[in-house]
Amino acid sequence: MRLGTIAMRGATGLADSGVPGSEIAVRPPVSTRIIDPMTADPAAARRSLEALALGDAFGERWFPLFRAPQQAAAEIRSRRTPHEPDWHWTDDTAMALAVVGVLERYGEVLQTELARAFAAGHAADPGRGYGYGMHQLLPELRAHPDRWPQLTTALFGGQGSLGNGAAMRVAPLGAWFHADLGRVREQAERSARVTHAHPEGVAGAVAVAVAAALSARGELALRAVADATPDSAVREGLGRAAALDPGTAPWRAADLLGNGQRIRADDTVPFALWCAARHPGDLSAALWATAEGLGDVDTTCAIAGGVVGARTGTDAAPEGWLRRREALPAAGEPPMQ
């Protein structure tokens, strides 16, 4: 999420929060929980995470911070790869790393531990492009991770956040639990409520997680995603997306469905998933199509990338993209150091 924020990042890719020790993630004791290979697929989650990060870093290149809108639109239409040698990922990936880290440690979403992980990632590098609400919430969660229900509900005048932040980070969770769609929905909701108490924020996360699960199974279909999404504006948007003519140009689909400009889940998720469903086996094509919509383009590309990547991974992505994208921690390593 980059709209309305300015990223400040040093040569190392990390920004000092000013809090002593904040450059090191606070990690709880290692869990003895056993991950059931019949219901969990860590490899699919890692595929999704790598593709989410690629989409995030690729999408960020098109923001006005780096390119004027007309230049960005022209370069996207001509499929001109951004020339910068280093593509940094943003808060979308930082928070997805926290989700995957909790799953790898515990095998499921433990909400207080997820709150702790989100807060540690923010403290380690608050310049990743976090939105206003997260800049308010995450420092409070660092001090009081067990108070996440009260702190999250208090956002935005007591309504909670209906933003796209819970959706942008959740695709790897859907890939992890893809064998059981009921489990996908339940765990996605648990992950969302740590930061997004509003039903629309939760619905966006459920929709993306279900899409990633279906993608990992080779069954991605917008109507099936809509049917599994709670009654909401997000679900209504997915219905409109499913009804769009397959030949619709991506920029036109963004006009009709939203492109994340409003930072709301219902303004972001339908278009991102429409792009993913349009190119379910081609990650780079899905990302180019998503980028055509501009708007909150790092987040729409992160969502589309995470969903398609649950099936494809990044093996077929252009080598130049992979070389430019900022590396991720290896499985089992702390997400922020």
Tab-separated table of C-alpha atoms in Angstrom:
chain	number	residue	atom	x	y	z
A	1	MET	CA	0.000	0.000	0.000
A	2	ARG	CA	1.676	3.193	-1.145
A	3	LEU	CA	-1.104	5.731	-1.749
A	4	GLY	CA	-0.957	8.652	0.645
A	5	THR	CA	2.431	7.630	2.033
A	6	ILE	CA	6.053	8.437	1.297
A	7	ALA	CA	8.596	5.670	1.790
A	8	MET	CA	11.882	6.626	3.406
A	9	ARG	CA	14.480	3.919	3.032
A	10	GLY	CA	18.224	3.956	3.454
A	11	ALA	CA	20.841	2.190	1.415
A	12	THR	CA	20.360	-1.003	3.407
A	13	GLY	CA	16.623	-1.162	2.698
A	14	LEU	CA	15.800	-0.685	6.396
A	15	ALA	CA	14.752	2.398	8.317
A	16	ASP	CA	15.530	2.917	12.011
A	17	SER	CA	12.345	3.402	14.016
A	18	GLY	CA	14.170	5.125	16.836
A	19	VAL	CA	13.116	2.438	19.311
A	20	PRO	CA	16.098	0.655	20.907
A	21	GLY	CA	16.296	-2.897	19.600
A	22	SER	CA	13.490	-2.366	17.107
A	23	GLU	CA	15.669	-3.565	14.260
A	24	ILE	CA	15.321	-7.093	15.645
A	25	ALA	CA	11.997	-8.883	15.458
A	26	VAL	CA	10.628	-9.962	18.812
A	27	ARG	CA	10.088	-13.690	18.520
A	28	PRO	CA	8.094	-15.862	20.906
A	29	PRO	CA	9.382	-19.293	21.914
A	30	VAL	CA	9.374	-21.878	19.139
A	31	SER	CA	6.168	-23.884	19.055
A	32	THR	CA	6.095	-27.661	19.339
A	33	ARG	CA	2.922	-27.771	17.243
A	34	ILE	CA	3.058	-30.391	14.473
A	35	ILE	CA	2.034	-29.274	10.986
A	36	ASP	CA	-0.275	-31.854	9.396
A	37	PRO	CA	0.854	-32.483	5.786
A	38	MET	CA	-2.676	-33.619	4.915
A	39	THR	CA	-4.153	-30.184	5.597
A	40	ALA	CA	-1.176	-27.825	5.190
A	41	ASP	CA	1.005	-27.089	2.168
A	42	PRO	CA	3.939	-24.880	3.215
A	43	ALA	CA	5.504	-25.174	-0.239
A	44	ALA	CA	2.411	-23.701	-1.889
A	45	ALA	CA	2.423	-20.891	0.663
A	46	ARG	CA	6.045	-20.108	-0.155
A	47	ARG	CA	5.286	-20.107	-3.891
A	48	SER	CA	2.477	-17.647	-3.245
A	49	LEU	CA	4.659	-15.491	-0.995
A	50	GLU	CA	7.464	-15.228	-3.542
A	51	ALA	CA	4.991	-14.220	-6.259
A	52	LEU	CA	3.187	-11.791	-3.944
A	53	ALA	CA	6.505	-10.070	-3.221
A	54	LEU	CA	7.325	-9.921	-6.925
A	55	GLY	CA	3.936	-8.375	-7.685
A	56	ASP	CA	4.335	-5.908	-4.830
A	57	ALA	CA	7.808	-4.781	-5.928
A	58	PHE	CA	6.815	-4.675	-9.608
A	59	GLY	CA	3.646	-2.721	-8.856
A	60	GLU	CA	5.431	-0.154	-6.733
A	61	ARG	CA	7.499	0.899	-9.746
A	62	TRP	CA	4.422	2.496	-11.322
A	63	PHE	CA	3.606	4.945	-8.526
A	64	PRO	CA	3.958	8.694	-9.136
A	65	LEU	CA	6.836	8.607	-6.671
A	66	PHE	CA	8.799	6.932	-9.487
A	67	ARG	CA	6.862	7.715	-12.693
A	68	ALA	CA	4.290	10.281	-13.730
A	69	PRO	CA	0.920	8.611	-14.431
A	70	GLN	CA	1.057	9.212	-18.175
A	71	GLN	CA	4.564	7.779	-18.368
A	72	ALA	CA	3.551	4.786	-16.267
A	73	ALA	CA	0.506	4.086	-18.451
A	74	ALA	CA	2.548	4.314	-21.655
A	75	GLU	CA	5.305	2.025	-20.363
A	76	ILE	CA	2.783	-0.529	-19.086
A	77	ARG	CA	0.939	-0.587	-22.411
A	78	SER	CA	4.226	-1.167	-24.235
A	79	ARG	CA	5.252	-3.807	-21.650
A	80	ARG	CA	8.465	-1.956	-20.884
A	81	THR	CA	10.149	-3.426	-17.807
A	82	PRO	CA	11.032	-0.790	-15.192
A	83	HIS	CA	14.716	-0.031	-15.555
A	84	GLU	CA	15.619	0.498	-11.894
A	85	PRO	CA	18.128	-2.108	-10.672
A	86	ASP	CA	16.483	-2.595	-7.274
A	87	TRP	CA	12.779	-3.266	-6.765
A	88	HIS	CA	11.939	-3.046	-3.075
A	89	TRP	CA	8.816	-4.639	-1.707
A	90	THR	CA	6.475	-2.738	0.607
A	91	ASP	CA	4.250	-3.289	3.642
A	92	ASP	CA	2.184	-5.779	1.615
A	93	THR	CA	5.086	-8.225	1.657
A	94	ALA	CA	6.262	-7.301	5.153
A	95	MET	CA	2.862	-8.275	6.545
A	96	ALA	CA	2.634	-11.398	4.366
A	97	LEU	CA	5.988	-12.474	5.786
A	98	ALA	CA	4.509	-12.156	9.262
A	99	VAL	CA	1.505	-14.303	8.285
A	100	VAL	CA	3.703	-17.023	6.803
A	101	GLY	CA	6.084	-16.855	9.752
A	102	VAL	CA	3.258	-17.511	12.203
A	103	LEU	CA	1.966	-20.404	10.081
A	104	GLU	CA	5.437	-21.924	9.854
A	105	ARG	CA	5.890	-21.606	13.609
A	106	TYR	CA	2.448	-22.662	14.825
A	107	GLY	CA	0.620	-24.280	11.924
A	108	GLU	CA	-2.325	-21.912	12.308
A	109	VAL	CA	-3.154	-18.275	13.033
A	110	LEU	CA	-2.586	-17.426	16.676
A	111	GLN	CA	-3.891	-13.900	16.766
A	112	THR	CA	-1.753	-12.451	19.557
A	113	GLU	CA	1.383	-13.877	17.963
A	114	LEU	CA	0.331	-12.475	14.603
A	115	ALA	CA	-0.217	-9.070	16.206
A	116	ARG	CA	3.271	-9.347	17.699
A	117	ALA	CA	4.767	-10.261	14.324
A	118	PHE	CA	3.023	-7.414	12.485
A	119	ALA	CA	4.209	-4.932	15.088
A	120	ALA	CA	7.789	-6.201	14.992
A	121	GLY	CA	7.911	-5.870	11.207
A	122	HIS	CA	6.645	-2.299	11.387
A	123	ALA	CA	9.131	-1.363	14.116
A	124	ALA	CA	12.002	-2.826	12.092
A	125	ASP	CA	11.125	-0.774	8.997
A	126	PRO	CA	8.209	1.669	9.271
A	127	GLY	CA	9.124	3.192	5.900
A	128	ARG	CA	7.691	0.337	3.841
A	129	GLY	CA	4.579	2.312	2.890
A	130	TYR	CA	2.165	1.414	5.675
A	131	GLY	CA	-1.171	3.211	5.659
A	132	TYR	CA	-2.323	5.752	8.223
A	133	GLY	CA	-4.287	3.261	10.292
A	134	MET	CA	-1.372	0.845	10.618
A	135	HIS	CA	0.987	3.629	11.674
A	136	GLN	CA	-1.487	4.281	14.492
A	137	LEU	CA	-2.174	0.655	15.392
A	138	LEU	CA	1.080	-1.250	15.071
A	139	PRO	CA	3.153	0.712	17.612
A	140	GLU	CA	0.326	0.116	20.098
A	141	LEU	CA	0.354	-3.595	19.279
A	142	ARG	CA	4.112	-3.703	19.848
A	143	ALA	CA	3.538	-2.549	23.402
A	144	HIS	CA	0.325	-4.526	23.987
A	145	PRO	CA	-0.062	-7.382	21.468
A	146	ASP	CA	-2.683	-9.105	23.609
A	147	ARG	CA	-4.939	-6.041	23.376
A	148	TRP	CA	-5.405	-6.378	19.612
A	149	PRO	CA	-9.226	-6.798	19.834
A	150	GLN	CA	-9.737	-3.488	21.615
A	151	LEU	CA	-7.076	-1.571	19.673
A	152	THR	CA	-8.226	-2.774	16.259
A	153	THR	CA	-11.894	-2.130	16.932
A	154	ALA	CA	-11.107	1.420	18.081
A	155	LEU	CA	-9.716	2.446	14.683
A	156	PHE	CA	-11.663	4.920	12.545
A	157	GLY	CA	-14.077	6.061	15.202
A	158	GLY	CA	-14.829	2.577	16.491
A	159	GLN	CA	-15.785	1.106	13.105
A	160	GLY	CA	-12.511	-0.661	12.464
A	161	SER	CA	-10.667	-0.623	9.148
A	162	LEU	CA	-12.423	-1.595	5.908
A	163	GLY	CA	-9.182	-1.158	3.994
A	164	ASN	CA	-7.378	-3.569	1.710
A	165	GLY	CA	-4.539	-4.389	4.118
A	166	ALA	CA	-5.896	-7.730	5.342
A	167	ALA	CA	-6.507	-8.817	1.745
A	168	MET	CA	-3.111	-7.797	0.405
A	169	ARG	CA	-1.154	-10.140	2.698
A	170	VAL	CA	-3.341	-13.245	2.912
A	171	ALA	CA	-2.839	-15.185	-0.343
A	172	PRO	CA	-0.095	-17.434	1.142
A	173	LEU	CA	-2.489	-18.445	3.912
A	174	GLY	CA	-5.021	-19.591	1.329
A	175	ALA	CA	-2.310	-21.580	-0.417
A	176	TRP	CA	-1.223	-23.119	2.901
A	177	PHE	CA	-4.709	-24.465	3.731
A	178	HIS	CA	-5.917	-25.085	0.151
A	179	ALA	CA	-6.980	-28.666	0.904
A	180	ASP	CA	-9.823	-27.412	3.127
A	181	LEU	CA	-11.781	-24.349	1.984
A	182	GLY	CA	-13.642	-24.147	5.283
A	183	ARG	CA	-10.321	-23.901	7.074
A	184	VAL	CA	-9.174	-21.287	4.558
A	185	ARG	CA	-12.169	-19.074	5.337
A	186	GLU	CA	-11.838	-19.496	9.115
A	187	GLN	CA	-8.098	-18.819	9.217
A	188	ALA	CA	-8.370	-15.879	6.807
A	189	GLU	CA	-10.985	-14.283	9.033
A	190	ARG	CA	-8.810	-14.806	12.109
A	191	SER	CA	-5.825	-13.234	10.337
A	192	ALA	CA	-7.873	-10.249	9.176
A	193	ARG	CA	-9.396	-9.384	12.552
A	194	VAL	CA	-5.985	-8.726	14.084
A	195	THR	CA	-5.897	-5.411	12.186
A	196	HIS	CA	-9.240	-5.052	10.366
A	197	ALA	CA	-12.377	-5.219	12.491
A	198	HIS	CA	-14.778	-3.941	9.824
A	199	PRO	CA	-16.709	-6.695	7.979
A	200	GLU	CA	-15.570	-5.389	4.588
A	201	GLY	CA	-11.915	-5.691	5.553
A	202	VAL	CA	-12.566	-9.249	6.702
A	203	ALA	CA	-14.534	-10.124	3.553
A	204	GLY	CA	-11.662	-8.926	1.365
A	205	ALA	CA	-9.250	-11.224	3.167
A	206	VAL	CA	-11.584	-14.211	2.894
A	207	ALA	CA	-12.055	-13.627	-0.843
A	208	VAL	CA	-8.323	-13.445	-1.587
A	209	ALA	CA	-7.510	-16.466	0.577
A	210	VAL	CA	-10.206	-18.557	-1.137
A	211	ALA	CA	-8.949	-17.424	-4.544
A	212	ALA	CA	-5.401	-18.470	-3.656
A	213	ALA	CA	-6.630	-21.842	-2.388
A	214	LEU	CA	-8.573	-22.469	-5.571
A	215	SER	CA	-5.575	-21.351	-7.626
A	216	ALA	CA	-3.294	-23.801	-5.825
A	217	ARG	CA	-5.806	-26.528	-6.748
A	218	GLY	CA	-6.010	-25.380	-10.379
A	219	GLU	CA	-9.675	-24.418	-9.890
A	220	LEU	CA	-9.683	-20.607	-9.779
A	221	ALA	CA	-13.086	-19.188	-10.781
A	222	LEU	CA	-14.521	-15.833	-9.744
A	223	ARG	CA	-18.027	-17.145	-9.196
A	224	ALA	CA	-16.731	-19.774	-6.778
A	225	VAL	CA	-14.765	-17.087	-4.923
A	226	ALA	CA	-17.832	-14.853	-4.702
A	227	ASP	CA	-19.951	-17.734	-3.397
A	228	ALA	CA	-17.427	-18.358	-0.597
A	229	THR	CA	-17.127	-14.674	0.384
A	230	PRO	CA	-19.292	-13.248	3.195
A	231	ASP	CA	-22.213	-11.041	2.180
A	232	SER	CA	-20.577	-7.673	1.562
A	233	ALA	CA	-19.700	-5.040	-1.002
A	234	VAL	CA	-16.632	-7.171	-1.756
A	235	ARG	CA	-18.890	-10.075	-2.705
A	236	GLU	CA	-21.055	-7.804	-4.860
A	237	GLY	CA	-17.939	-6.551	-6.642
A	238	LEU	CA	-16.807	-10.108	-7.291
A	239	GLY	CA	-20.188	-10.840	-8.821
A	240	ARG	CA	-19.750	-7.903	-11.185
A	241	ALA	CA	-16.232	-9.088	-11.999
A	242	ALA	CA	-17.468	-12.593	-12.810
A	243	ALA	CA	-20.043	-11.101	-15.187
A	244	LEU	CA	-17.563	-8.972	-17.142
A	245	ASP	CA	-16.963	-9.860	-20.764
A	246	PRO	CA	-13.689	-11.844	-20.905
A	247	GLY	CA	-12.470	-9.491	-23.635
A	248	THR	CA	-12.748	-6.391	-21.425
A	249	ALA	CA	-9.542	-4.333	-21.408
A	250	PRO	CA	-7.899	-4.257	-17.956
A	251	TRP	CA	-8.039	-0.463	-17.732
A	252	ARG	CA	-11.776	-0.628	-18.423
A	253	ALA	CA	-12.261	-3.373	-15.844
A	254	ALA	CA	-10.483	-1.147	-13.320
A	255	ASP	CA	-12.878	1.679	-14.152
A	256	LEU	CA	-15.833	-0.611	-13.516
A	257	LEU	CA	-14.563	-2.523	-10.482
A	258	GLY	CA	-12.174	-0.091	-8.777
A	259	ASN	CA	-8.379	-0.087	-8.717
A	260	GLY	CA	-7.645	0.422	-5.021
A	261	GLN	CA	-7.542	4.210	-5.298
A	262	ARG	CA	-9.916	4.437	-2.330
A	263	ILE	CA	-7.810	1.926	-0.314
A	264	ARG	CA	-10.976	-0.036	0.506
A	265	ALA	CA	-11.249	-3.800	0.211
A	266	ASP	CA	-14.301	-3.562	-2.057
A	267	ASP	CA	-12.455	-1.092	-4.316
A	268	THR	CA	-9.391	-3.360	-4.598
A	269	VAL	CA	-10.137	-7.061	-4.380
A	270	PRO	CA	-12.587	-7.554	-7.294
A	271	PHE	CA	-10.263	-6.077	-9.919
A	272	ALA	CA	-7.139	-7.831	-8.595
A	273	LEU	CA	-8.903	-11.198	-8.594
A	274	TRP	CA	-10.400	-10.532	-12.037
A	275	CYS	CA	-6.848	-10.091	-13.363
A	276	ALA	CA	-5.677	-13.264	-11.607
A	277	ALA	CA	-8.594	-15.282	-12.983
A	278	ARG	CA	-7.935	-13.902	-16.472
A	279	HIS	CA	-4.361	-15.268	-16.421
A	280	PRO	CA	-4.442	-18.162	-13.932
A	281	GLY	CA	-1.330	-19.864	-15.284
A	282	ASP	CA	0.777	-16.881	-16.356
A	283	LEU	CA	2.160	-14.753	-13.537
A	284	SER	CA	3.818	-12.051	-15.632
A	285	ALA	CA	0.718	-11.619	-17.837
A	286	ALA	CA	-1.440	-11.303	-14.719
A	287	LEU	CA	0.861	-8.628	-13.294
A	288	TRP	CA	0.994	-6.599	-16.510
A	289	ALA	CA	-2.811	-6.701	-16.744
A	290	THR	CA	-3.160	-5.644	-13.106
A	291	ALA	CA	-0.690	-2.801	-13.546
A	292	GLU	CA	-2.830	-1.396	-16.359
A	293	GLY	CA	-5.399	-0.450	-13.733
A	294	LEU	CA	-2.863	1.762	-11.877
A	295	GLY	CA	-4.410	3.008	-8.585
A	296	ASP	CA	-3.025	1.223	-5.505
A	297	VAL	CA	-0.936	-0.776	-7.893
A	298	ASP	CA	1.534	-2.393	-5.504
A	299	THR	CA	-1.397	-3.869	-3.579
A	300	THR	CA	-3.444	-4.991	-6.581
A	301	CYS	CA	-0.319	-6.592	-8.056
A	302	ALA	CA	0.550	-8.208	-4.706
A	303	ILE	CA	-2.927	-9.759	-4.537
A	304	ALA	CA	-2.908	-10.954	-8.144
A	305	GLY	CA	0.657	-12.215	-7.813
A	306	GLY	CA	-0.016	-14.108	-4.597
A	307	VAL	CA	-3.104	-15.764	-6.053
A	308	VAL	CA	-1.597	-16.803	-9.392
A	309	GLY	CA	1.698	-17.703	-7.741
A	310	ALA	CA	-0.011	-20.207	-5.454
A	311	ARG	CA	-0.235	-22.314	-8.621
A	312	THR	CA	2.741	-21.175	-10.697
A	313	GLY	CA	5.363	-19.862	-8.308
A	314	THR	CA	7.883	-17.513	-9.894
A	315	ASP	CA	9.887	-20.006	-11.980
A	316	ALA	CA	8.499	-18.696	-15.287
A	317	ALA	CA	8.757	-15.011	-14.361
A	318	PRO	CA	11.281	-12.956	-16.352
A	319	GLU	CA	14.779	-13.453	-15.007
A	320	GLY	CA	15.361	-9.704	-14.971
A	321	TRP	CA	12.363	-9.206	-12.678
A	322	LEU	CA	13.583	-11.824	-10.236
A	323	ARG	CA	17.095	-10.370	-10.223
A	324	ARG	CA	15.787	-6.898	-9.420
A	325	ARG	CA	13.297	-7.883	-6.725
A	326	GLU	CA	14.473	-7.534	-3.151
A	327	ALA	CA	15.180	-10.941	-1.639
A	328	LEU	CA	12.975	-12.542	0.999
A	329	PRO	CA	14.108	-14.306	4.162
A	330	ALA	CA	14.394	-18.058	3.746
A	331	ALA	CA	11.780	-20.342	5.263
A	332	GLY	CA	12.228	-20.534	9.020
A	333	GLU	CA	14.167	-17.268	9.274
A	334	PRO	CA	12.687	-14.273	11.107
A	335	PRO	CA	10.947	-11.926	8.668
A	336	MET	CA	12.722	-8.818	9.924
A	337	GLN	CA	16.208	-8.420	11.346
